Short mmCIF file of C-alpha atoms and ligand atoms in Angstrom, two decimals:
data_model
loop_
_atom_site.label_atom_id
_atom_site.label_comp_id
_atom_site.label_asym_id
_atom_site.label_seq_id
_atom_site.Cartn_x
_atom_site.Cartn_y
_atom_site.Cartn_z
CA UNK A 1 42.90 68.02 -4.99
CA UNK A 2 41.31 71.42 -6.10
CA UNK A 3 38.09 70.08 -7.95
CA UNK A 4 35.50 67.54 -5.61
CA UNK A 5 34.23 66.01 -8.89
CA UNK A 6 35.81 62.11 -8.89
CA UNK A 7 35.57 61.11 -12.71
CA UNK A 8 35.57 58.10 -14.38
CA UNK A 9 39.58 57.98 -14.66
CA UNK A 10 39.08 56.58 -18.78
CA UNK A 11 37.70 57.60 -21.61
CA UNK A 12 35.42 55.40 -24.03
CA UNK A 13 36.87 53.69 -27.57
CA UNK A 14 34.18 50.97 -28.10
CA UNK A 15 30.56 51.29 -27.22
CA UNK A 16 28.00 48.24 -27.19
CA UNK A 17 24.57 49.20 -27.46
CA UNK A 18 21.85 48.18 -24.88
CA UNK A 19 18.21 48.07 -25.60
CA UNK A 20 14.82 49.87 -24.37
CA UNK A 21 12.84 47.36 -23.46
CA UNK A 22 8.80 48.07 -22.89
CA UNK A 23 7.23 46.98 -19.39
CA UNK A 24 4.65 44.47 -21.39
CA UNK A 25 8.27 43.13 -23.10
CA UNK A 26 9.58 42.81 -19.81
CA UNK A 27 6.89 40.59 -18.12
CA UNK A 28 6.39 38.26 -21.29
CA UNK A 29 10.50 38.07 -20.42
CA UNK A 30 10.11 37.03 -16.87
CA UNK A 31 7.44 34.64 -17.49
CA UNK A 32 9.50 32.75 -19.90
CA UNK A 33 12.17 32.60 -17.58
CA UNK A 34 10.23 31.25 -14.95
CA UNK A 35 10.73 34.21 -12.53
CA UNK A 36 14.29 33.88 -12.35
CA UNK A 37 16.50 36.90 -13.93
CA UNK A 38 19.11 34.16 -14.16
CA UNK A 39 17.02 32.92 -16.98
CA UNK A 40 16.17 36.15 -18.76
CA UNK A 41 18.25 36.78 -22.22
CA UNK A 42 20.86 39.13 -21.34
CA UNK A 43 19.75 41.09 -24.52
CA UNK A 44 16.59 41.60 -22.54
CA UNK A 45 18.55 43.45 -19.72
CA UNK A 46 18.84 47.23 -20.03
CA UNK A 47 20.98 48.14 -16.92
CA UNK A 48 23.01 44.33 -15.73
CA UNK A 49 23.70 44.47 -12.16
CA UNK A 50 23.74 40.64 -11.85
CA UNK A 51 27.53 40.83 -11.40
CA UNK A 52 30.94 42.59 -11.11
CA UNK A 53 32.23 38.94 -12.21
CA UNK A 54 33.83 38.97 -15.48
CA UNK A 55 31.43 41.86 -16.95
CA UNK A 56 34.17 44.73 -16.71
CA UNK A 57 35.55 46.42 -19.76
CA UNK A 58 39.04 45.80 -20.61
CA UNK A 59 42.07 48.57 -20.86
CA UNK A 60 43.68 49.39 -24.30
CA UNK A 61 47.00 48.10 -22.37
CA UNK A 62 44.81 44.64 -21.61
CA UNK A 63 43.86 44.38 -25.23
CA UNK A 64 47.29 44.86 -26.17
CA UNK A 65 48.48 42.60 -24.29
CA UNK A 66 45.95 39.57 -25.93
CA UNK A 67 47.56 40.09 -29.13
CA UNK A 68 51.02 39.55 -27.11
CA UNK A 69 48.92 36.23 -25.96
CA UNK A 70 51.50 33.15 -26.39
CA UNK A 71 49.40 29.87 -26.75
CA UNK A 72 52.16 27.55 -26.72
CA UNK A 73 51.03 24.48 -24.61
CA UNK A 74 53.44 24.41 -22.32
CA UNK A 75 55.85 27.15 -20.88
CA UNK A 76 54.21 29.85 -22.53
CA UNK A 77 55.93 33.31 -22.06
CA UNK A 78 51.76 34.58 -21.20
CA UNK A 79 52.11 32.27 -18.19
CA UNK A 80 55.49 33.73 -17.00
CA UNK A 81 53.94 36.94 -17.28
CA UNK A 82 51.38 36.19 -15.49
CA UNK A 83 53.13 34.15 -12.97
CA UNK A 84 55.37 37.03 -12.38
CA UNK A 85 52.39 39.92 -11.45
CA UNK A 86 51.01 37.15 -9.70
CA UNK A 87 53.65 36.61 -7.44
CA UNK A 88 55.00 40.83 -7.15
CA UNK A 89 51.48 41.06 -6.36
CA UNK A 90 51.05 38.22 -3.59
CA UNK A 91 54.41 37.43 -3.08
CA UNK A 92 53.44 33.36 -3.01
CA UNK A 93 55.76 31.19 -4.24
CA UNK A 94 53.94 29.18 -6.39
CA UNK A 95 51.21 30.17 -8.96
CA UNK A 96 48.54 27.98 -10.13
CA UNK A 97 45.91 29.30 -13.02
CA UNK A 98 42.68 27.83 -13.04
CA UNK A 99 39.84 28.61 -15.37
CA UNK A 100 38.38 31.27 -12.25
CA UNK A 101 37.10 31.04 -8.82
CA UNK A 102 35.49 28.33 -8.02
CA UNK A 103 38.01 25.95 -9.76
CA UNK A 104 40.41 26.89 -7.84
CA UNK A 105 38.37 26.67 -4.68
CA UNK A 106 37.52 22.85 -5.98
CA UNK A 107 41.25 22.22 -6.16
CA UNK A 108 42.13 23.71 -2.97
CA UNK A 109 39.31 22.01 -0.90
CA UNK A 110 39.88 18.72 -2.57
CA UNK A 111 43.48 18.98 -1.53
CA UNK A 112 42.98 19.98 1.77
CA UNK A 113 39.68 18.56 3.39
CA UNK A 114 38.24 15.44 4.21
CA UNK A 115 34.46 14.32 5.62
CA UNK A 116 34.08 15.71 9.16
CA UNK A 117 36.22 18.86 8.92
CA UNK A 118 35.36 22.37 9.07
CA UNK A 119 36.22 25.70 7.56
CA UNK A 120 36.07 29.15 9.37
CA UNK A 121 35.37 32.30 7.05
CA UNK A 122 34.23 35.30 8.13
CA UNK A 123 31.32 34.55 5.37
CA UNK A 124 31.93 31.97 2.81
CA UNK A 125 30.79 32.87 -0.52
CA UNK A 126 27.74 30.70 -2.72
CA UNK A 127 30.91 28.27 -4.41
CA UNK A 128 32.90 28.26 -1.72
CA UNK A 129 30.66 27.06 0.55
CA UNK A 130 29.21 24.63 -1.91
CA UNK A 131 32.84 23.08 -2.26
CA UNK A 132 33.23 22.78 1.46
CA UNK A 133 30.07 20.89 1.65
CA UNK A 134 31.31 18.82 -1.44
CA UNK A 135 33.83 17.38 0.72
CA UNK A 136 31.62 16.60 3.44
CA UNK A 137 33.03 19.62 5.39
CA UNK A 138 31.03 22.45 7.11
CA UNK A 139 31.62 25.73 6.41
CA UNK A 140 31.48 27.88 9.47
CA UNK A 141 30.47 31.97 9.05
CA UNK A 142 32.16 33.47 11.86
CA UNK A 143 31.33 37.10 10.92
CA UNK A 144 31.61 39.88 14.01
CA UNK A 145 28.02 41.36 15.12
CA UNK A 146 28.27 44.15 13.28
CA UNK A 147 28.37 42.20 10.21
CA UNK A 148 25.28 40.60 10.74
CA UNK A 149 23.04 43.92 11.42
CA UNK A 150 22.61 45.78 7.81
CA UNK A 151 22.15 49.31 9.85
CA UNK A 152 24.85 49.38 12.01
CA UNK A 153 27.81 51.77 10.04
CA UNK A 154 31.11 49.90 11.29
CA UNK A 155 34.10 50.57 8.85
CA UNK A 156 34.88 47.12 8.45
CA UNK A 157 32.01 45.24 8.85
CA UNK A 158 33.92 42.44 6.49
CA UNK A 159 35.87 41.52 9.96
CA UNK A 160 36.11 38.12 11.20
CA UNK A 161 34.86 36.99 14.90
CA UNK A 162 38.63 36.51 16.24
CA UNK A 163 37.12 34.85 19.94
CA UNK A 164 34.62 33.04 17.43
CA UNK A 165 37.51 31.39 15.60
CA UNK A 166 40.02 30.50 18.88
CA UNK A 167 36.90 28.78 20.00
CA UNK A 168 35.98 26.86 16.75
CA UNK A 169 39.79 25.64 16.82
CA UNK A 170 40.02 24.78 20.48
CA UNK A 171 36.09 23.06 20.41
CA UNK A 172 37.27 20.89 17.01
CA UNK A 173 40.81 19.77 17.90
CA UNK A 174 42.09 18.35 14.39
CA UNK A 175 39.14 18.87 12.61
CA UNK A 176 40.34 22.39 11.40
CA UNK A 177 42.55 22.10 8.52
CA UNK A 178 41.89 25.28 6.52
CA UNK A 179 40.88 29.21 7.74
CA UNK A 180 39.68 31.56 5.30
CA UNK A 181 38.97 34.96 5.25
CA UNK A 182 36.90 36.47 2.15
CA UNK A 183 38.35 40.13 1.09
CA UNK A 184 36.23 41.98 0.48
CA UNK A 185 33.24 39.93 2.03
CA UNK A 186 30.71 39.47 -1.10
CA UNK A 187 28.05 37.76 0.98
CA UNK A 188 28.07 40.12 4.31
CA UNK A 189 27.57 43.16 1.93
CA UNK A 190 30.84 43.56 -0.03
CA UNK A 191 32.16 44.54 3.30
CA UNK A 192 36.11 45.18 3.86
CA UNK A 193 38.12 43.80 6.37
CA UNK A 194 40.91 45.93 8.58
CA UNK A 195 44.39 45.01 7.87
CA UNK A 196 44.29 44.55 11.92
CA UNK A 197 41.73 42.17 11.59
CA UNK A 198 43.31 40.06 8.75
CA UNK A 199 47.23 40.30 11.44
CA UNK A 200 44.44 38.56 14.07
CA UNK A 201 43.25 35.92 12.19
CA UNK A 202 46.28 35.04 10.58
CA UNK A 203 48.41 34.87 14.21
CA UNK A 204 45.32 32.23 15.74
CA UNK A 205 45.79 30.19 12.48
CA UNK A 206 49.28 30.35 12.57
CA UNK A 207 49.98 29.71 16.34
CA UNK A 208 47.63 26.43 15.95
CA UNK A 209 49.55 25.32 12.68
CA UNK A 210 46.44 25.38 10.49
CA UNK A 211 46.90 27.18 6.97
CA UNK A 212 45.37 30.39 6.07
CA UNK A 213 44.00 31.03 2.67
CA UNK A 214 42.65 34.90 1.93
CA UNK A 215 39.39 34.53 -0.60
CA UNK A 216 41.44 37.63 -2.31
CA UNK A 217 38.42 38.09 -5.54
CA UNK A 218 38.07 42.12 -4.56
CA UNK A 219 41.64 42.74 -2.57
CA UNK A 220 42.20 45.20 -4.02
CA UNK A 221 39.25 47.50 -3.42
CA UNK A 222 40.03 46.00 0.16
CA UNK A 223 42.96 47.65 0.04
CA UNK A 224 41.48 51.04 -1.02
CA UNK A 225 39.14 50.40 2.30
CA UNK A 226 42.59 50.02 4.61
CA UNK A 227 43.94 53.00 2.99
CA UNK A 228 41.31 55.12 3.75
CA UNK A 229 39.20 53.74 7.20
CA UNK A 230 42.38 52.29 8.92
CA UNK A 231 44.66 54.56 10.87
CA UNK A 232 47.97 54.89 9.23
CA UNK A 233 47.54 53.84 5.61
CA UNK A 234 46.36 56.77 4.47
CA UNK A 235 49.62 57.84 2.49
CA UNK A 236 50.15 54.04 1.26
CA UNK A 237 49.44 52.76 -2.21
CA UNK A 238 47.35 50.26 -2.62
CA UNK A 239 49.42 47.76 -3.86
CA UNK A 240 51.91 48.11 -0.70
CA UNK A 241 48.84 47.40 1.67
CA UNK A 242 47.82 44.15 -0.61
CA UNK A 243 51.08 43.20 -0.33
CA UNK A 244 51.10 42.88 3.22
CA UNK A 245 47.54 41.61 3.25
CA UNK A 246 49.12 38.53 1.32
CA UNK A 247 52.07 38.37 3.64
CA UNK A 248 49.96 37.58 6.38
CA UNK A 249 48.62 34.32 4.72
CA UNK A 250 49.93 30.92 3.59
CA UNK A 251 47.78 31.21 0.06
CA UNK A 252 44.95 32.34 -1.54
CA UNK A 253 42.23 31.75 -4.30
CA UNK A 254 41.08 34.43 -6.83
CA UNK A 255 38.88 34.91 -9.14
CA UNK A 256 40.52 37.10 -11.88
CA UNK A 257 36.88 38.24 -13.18
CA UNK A 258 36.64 40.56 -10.41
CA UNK A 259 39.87 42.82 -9.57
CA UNK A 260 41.70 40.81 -11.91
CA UNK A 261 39.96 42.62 -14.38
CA UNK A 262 39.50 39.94 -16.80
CA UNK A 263 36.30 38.47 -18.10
CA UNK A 264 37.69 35.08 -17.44
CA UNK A 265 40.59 33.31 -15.23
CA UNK A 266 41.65 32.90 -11.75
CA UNK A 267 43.87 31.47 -9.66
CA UNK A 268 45.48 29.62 -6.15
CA UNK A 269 48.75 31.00 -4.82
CA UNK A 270 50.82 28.99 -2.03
CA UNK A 271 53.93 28.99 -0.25
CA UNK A 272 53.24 25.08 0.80
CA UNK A 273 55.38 22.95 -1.79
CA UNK A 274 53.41 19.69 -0.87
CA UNK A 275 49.64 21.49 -1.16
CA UNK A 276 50.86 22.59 -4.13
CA UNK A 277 52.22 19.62 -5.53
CA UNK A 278 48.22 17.63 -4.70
CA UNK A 279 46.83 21.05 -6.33
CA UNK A 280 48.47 20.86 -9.33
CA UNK A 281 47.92 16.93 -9.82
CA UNK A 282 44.68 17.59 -9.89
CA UNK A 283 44.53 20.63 -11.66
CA UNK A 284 45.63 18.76 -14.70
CA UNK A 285 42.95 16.36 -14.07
CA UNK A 286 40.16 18.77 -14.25
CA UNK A 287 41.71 22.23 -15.88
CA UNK A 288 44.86 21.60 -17.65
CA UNK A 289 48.31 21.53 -17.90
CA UNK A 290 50.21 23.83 -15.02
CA UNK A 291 50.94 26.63 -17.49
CA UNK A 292 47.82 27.51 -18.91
CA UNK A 293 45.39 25.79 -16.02
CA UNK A 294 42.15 25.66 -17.93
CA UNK A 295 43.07 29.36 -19.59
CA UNK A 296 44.39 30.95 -23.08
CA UNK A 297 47.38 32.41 -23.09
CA UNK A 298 45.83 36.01 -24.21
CA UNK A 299 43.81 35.17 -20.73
CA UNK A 300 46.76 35.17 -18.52
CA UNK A 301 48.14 37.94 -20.07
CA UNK A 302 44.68 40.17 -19.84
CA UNK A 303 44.83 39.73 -16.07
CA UNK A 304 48.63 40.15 -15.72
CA UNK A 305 47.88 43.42 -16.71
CA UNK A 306 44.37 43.84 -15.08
CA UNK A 307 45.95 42.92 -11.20
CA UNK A 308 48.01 46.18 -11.62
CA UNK A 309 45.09 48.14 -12.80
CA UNK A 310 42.86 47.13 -10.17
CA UNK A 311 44.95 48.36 -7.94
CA UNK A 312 45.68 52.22 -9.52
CA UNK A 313 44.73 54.47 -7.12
CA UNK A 314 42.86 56.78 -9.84
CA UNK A 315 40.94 53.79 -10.43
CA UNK A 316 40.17 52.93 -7.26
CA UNK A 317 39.60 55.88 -5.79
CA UNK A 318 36.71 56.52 -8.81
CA UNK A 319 35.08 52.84 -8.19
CA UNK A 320 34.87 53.24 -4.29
CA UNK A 321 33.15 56.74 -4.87
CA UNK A 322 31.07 55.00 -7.89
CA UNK A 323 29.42 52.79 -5.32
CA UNK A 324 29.01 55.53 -2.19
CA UNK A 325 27.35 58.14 -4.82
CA UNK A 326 24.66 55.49 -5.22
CA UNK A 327 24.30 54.79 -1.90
CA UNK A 328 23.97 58.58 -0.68
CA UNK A 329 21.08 59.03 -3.25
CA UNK A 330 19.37 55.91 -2.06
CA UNK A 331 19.64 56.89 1.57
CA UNK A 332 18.38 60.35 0.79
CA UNK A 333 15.47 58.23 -0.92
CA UNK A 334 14.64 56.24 2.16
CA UNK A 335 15.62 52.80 0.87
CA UNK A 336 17.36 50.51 3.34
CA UNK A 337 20.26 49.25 2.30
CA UNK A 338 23.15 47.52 3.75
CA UNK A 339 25.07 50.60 5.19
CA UNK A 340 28.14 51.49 4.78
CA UNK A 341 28.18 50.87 0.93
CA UNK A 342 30.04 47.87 0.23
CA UNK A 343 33.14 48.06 -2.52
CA UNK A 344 31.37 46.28 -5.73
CA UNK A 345 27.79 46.62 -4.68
CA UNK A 346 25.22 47.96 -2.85
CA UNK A 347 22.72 45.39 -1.20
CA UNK A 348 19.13 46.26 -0.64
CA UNK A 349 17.89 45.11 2.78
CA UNK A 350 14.37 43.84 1.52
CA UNK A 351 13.35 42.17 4.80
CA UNK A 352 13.49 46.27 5.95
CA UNK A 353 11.67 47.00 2.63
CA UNK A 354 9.42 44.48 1.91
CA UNK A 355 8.53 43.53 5.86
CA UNK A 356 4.68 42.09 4.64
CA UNK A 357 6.77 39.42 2.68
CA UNK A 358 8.02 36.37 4.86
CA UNK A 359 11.37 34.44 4.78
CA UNK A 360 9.48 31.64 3.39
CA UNK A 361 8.01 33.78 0.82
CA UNK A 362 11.52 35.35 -0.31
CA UNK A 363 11.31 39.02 -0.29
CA UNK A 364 14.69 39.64 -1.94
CA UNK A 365 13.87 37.26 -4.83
CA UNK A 366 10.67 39.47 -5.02
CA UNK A 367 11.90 42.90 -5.51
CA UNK A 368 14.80 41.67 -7.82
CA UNK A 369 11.63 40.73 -10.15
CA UNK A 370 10.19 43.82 -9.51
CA UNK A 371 13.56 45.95 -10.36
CA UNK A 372 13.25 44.31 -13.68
CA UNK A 373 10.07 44.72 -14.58
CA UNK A 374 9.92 48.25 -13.87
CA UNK A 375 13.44 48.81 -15.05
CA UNK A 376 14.72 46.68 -17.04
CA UNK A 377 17.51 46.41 -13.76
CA UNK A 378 18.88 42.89 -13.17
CA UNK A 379 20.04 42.19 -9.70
CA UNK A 380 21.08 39.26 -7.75
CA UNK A 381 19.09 38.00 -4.77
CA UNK A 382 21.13 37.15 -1.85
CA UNK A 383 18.95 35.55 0.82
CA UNK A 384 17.44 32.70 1.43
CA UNK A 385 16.72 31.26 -2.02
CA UNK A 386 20.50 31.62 -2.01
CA UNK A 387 21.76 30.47 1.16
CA UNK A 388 17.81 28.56 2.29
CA UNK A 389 18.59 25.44 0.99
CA UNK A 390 20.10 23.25 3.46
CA UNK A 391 22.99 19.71 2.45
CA UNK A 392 20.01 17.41 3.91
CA UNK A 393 17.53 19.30 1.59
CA UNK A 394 15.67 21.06 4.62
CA UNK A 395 14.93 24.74 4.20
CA UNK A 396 16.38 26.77 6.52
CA UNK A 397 15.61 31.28 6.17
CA UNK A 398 18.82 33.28 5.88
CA UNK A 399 20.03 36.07 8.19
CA UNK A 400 19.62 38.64 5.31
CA UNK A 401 16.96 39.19 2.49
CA UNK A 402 19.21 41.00 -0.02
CA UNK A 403 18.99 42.06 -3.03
CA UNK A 404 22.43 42.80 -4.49
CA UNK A 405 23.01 45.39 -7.36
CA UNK A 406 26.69 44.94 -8.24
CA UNK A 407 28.62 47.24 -10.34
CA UNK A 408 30.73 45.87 -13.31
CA UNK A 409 34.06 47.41 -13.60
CA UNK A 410 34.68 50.60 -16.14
CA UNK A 411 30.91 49.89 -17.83
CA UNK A 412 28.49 51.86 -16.62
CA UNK A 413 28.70 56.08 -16.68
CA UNK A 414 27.12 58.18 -13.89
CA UNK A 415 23.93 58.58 -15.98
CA UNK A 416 23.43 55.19 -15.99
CA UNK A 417 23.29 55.17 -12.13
CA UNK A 418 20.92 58.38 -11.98
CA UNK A 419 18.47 56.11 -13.74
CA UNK A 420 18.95 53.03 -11.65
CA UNK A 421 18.47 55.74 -9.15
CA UNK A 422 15.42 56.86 -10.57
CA UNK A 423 13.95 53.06 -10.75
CA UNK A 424 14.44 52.79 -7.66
CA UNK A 425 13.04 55.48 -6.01
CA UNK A 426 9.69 54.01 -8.71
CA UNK A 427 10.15 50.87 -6.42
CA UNK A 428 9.76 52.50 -3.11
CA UNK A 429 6.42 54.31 -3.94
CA UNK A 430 4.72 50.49 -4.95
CA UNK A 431 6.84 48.82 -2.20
CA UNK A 432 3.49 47.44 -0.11
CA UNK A 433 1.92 46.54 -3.33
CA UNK A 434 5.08 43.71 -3.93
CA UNK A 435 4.24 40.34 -3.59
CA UNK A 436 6.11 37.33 -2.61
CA UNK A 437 7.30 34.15 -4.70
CA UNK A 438 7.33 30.39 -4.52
CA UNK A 439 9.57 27.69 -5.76
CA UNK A 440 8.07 25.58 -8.43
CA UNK A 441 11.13 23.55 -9.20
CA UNK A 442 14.85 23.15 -7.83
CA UNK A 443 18.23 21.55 -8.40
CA UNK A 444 19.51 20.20 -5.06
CA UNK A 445 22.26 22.95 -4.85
CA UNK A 446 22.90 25.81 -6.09
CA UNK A 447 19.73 26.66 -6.61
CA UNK A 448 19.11 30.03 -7.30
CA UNK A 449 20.68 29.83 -10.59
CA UNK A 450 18.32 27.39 -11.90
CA UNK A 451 14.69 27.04 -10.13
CA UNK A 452 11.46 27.73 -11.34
CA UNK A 453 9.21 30.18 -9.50
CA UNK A 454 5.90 31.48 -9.62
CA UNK A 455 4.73 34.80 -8.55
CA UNK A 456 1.71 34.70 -5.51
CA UNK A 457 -1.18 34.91 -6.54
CA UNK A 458 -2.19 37.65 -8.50
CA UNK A 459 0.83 39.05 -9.21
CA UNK A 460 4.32 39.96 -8.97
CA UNK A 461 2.65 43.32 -7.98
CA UNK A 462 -0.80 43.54 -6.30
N1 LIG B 1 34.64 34.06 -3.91
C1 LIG B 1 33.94 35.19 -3.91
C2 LIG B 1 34.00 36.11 -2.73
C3 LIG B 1 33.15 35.53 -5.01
O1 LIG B 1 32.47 36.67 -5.00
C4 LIG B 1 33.12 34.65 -6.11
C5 LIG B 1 32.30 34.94 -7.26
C6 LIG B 1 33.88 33.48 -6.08
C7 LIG B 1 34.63 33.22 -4.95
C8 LIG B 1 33.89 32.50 -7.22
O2 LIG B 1 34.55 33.00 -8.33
O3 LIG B 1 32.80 33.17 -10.11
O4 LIG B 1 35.22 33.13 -10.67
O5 LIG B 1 34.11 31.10 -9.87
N2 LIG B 1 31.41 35.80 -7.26
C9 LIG B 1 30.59 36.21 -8.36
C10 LIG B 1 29.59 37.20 -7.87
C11 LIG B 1 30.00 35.10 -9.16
O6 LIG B 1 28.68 37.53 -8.63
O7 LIG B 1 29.72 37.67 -6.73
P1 LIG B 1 34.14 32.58 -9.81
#
């Protein structure tokens, strides 16, 4: 291409407004929500960084195609529609819609696992891991090494343990009935994973006759990874390497409110007629009938549309670059961060940042308080008031103390980011002056989206 600058590949045709907040605003804020930007009013939020789930903007063609939205009950021509991107996309056999991720992660898991058993992933993500436990499963992180050290710049630090797997298998004869493999991984650091890699785990599950189910919520930006850190992908398009990601599995879940593009939805895709069949008895137990599966019809036509979006490469190559612009300036700025950038977000290493704040303290839950108050910046911690909290109620540190800032899809300009930027660069002159937190009051799973804390004494900042 002749000009370097990578622009957002859209223009803008609606505009919501977001609100200046004062700092004094923004601590009455936290207060009231206990310490937990969870709580806060989005309203209160200048910059929301909580999620790339279901917080992207929607295409002119997506909007179009609601108004095409059939709601007939059953056999609606919105659920062919979708059925049929589903399956050009994946190339499973059968299509199931659920409501979004987790649903259809609660389907699969009930249909496939029973007390005792255990699930590889390279790194199961918050829900999934919850369902696995739900069943009375464990849910075993096999991530490589690299994954597990935030400074080490591997190109697919997403990559499952391959040896780590064989061994689970061989050491749990029978007890294996499901592998996963999260694309991109959310909780490692939004980290790809090689199309070699994905070939490797798929031939282990497949030569011990256990089914393989891709966690597909961000393939396609995974895809945009193969194309350009894998050796000969580079003249691919993106849709031709998710396609043979896909190939390589027996099914997957999705959650259509991240590269589906949709604010709402998801779905399971199988070849298996039989899991299919106990998937979709109780799918219309808990979402609905087959053909709509907990959705509108204007849903399932908003993400037949946004799967082909997701995966333009003018698109992709803009929200890749999005996220690496970011991290260059925060490198530059001396933050530590999870490196390479990851494809949705960029994680914060606050046990690096923060080192005066213990595990037990949670550093990560810390500076996400402290990115709002001096920002108005909401970010998600993901560390151990995320992953702490053990089934028998113990407490248990995680690996990482991070602090996720994730990038909704087509929502925020460049400007925005200089500011967040900015903010941040704010947060690393007061970094020893940031004080830890403590849990006042908490659900028995999940926690994170619901406890109480209270700031150390004196302050969230000394
Ligand atoms: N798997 C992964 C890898 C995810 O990132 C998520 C959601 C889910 C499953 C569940 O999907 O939300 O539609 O039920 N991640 C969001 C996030 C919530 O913020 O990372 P869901």
């Amino acid at each position: 291409m002749k000009f370097k600058t990578i622009i957002e590949p859209f223009r803008i045709k609606t505009v919501e407004p977001i609100r200046q907040t004062t700092e004094a605003e923004r601590a009455a804020a936290l207060q009231a929500a206990h310490y937990n930007v969870f709580l806060l009013h989005g309203e209160d939020v200048l910059i929301d960084l909580l999620t790339d789930s279901g917080t992207g903007a929607m295409s002119v063609y997506q909007w179009a195609g609601m108004m095409r939205g059939d709601e007939t009950y059953a056999g609606a021509r919105s659920f062919y529609a979708f059925e049929r991107a589903v399956g050009d996309i994946t190339g499973f056999r059968h299509v199931i819609p659920t409501h979004q991720g987790r649903a259809a992660e609660h389907i699969l898991t009930g249909a496939m696992l029973k007390p005792g058993d255990i699930v590889p992933n390279n790194r199961h993500f918050d829900t999934t891991r919850a369902n696995v436990e739900h069943r009375g499963a464990t849910a075993l992180d096999l991530p490589i090494a690299a994954g597990l050290d935030p400074q080490v710049l591997h190109p697919f630090k997403g990559n499952m343990d391959l040896d780590a797997l064989e061994r689970a298998i061989r050491d749990n004869p029978g007890r294996v009935p499901l592998v996963m493999l999260t694309i991109t991984n959310n909780s490692g650091g939004g980290q790809p994973v090689s199309l070699e890699n994905i070939r490797g785990v798929s031939a282990i599950a497949r030569r011990h006759g256990i089914p393989f189910f891709i966690d597909a919520c961000r393939f396609a930006e995974n895809a945009w990874f193969i194309r350009t850190r894998e050796d000969g992908h580079a003249d691919r398009a993106p849709i031709d390497i998710a396609r043979e990601m896909f190939s390589l599995a027996d099914g997957c879940t999705m959650s259509a409110k991240k590269d589906g593009m949709a604010n709402i939805g998801g779905f399971l895709a199988m070849h298996d007629d039989a899991i299919a069949e106990r998937c979709r008895n109780t799918l219309i137990l808990t979402e609905g009938f087959p053909t709509y599966g907990g959705l509108a019809g204007y849903d399932l036509e908003a993400i037949a549309v946004g799967l082909y979006e997701a995966l333009d490469p003018d698109y992709l190559r803009y929200r890749i670059r999005f996220v690496e612009y970011m991290a260059e300036k925060m490198v530059a700025a001396g933050i530590p961060m999870v490196r390479p950038a990851g494809g949705h977000a960029l994680y914060l290493d606050a046990k690096r940042w923060l080192p005066h704040i213990p595990p037990t303290e949670y550093p990560g839950w810390a500076l996400s308080l402290v990115l709002y108050l001096a920002g108005g910046i909401r970010a998600a911690e993901i560390g151990s008031v995320m992953f702490g909290q053990q089934p028998d109620g113990s407490e248990k540190p995680a690996d990482l103390e991070l602090v996720r800032l994730a990038f909704p899809r087509r929502v925020y300009t460049q400007s925005h980011m200089d500011y967040v930027c900015e903010v941040l660069e704010h947060v690393n002159t007061i970094a020893p002056r940031i004080r830890g937190v403590r849990i006042v009051e908490q659900p028995s799973a999940l926690r994170h989206f619901t406890a109480k804390f209270a700031p150390l004494a004196p302050g969230v900042i000394a």
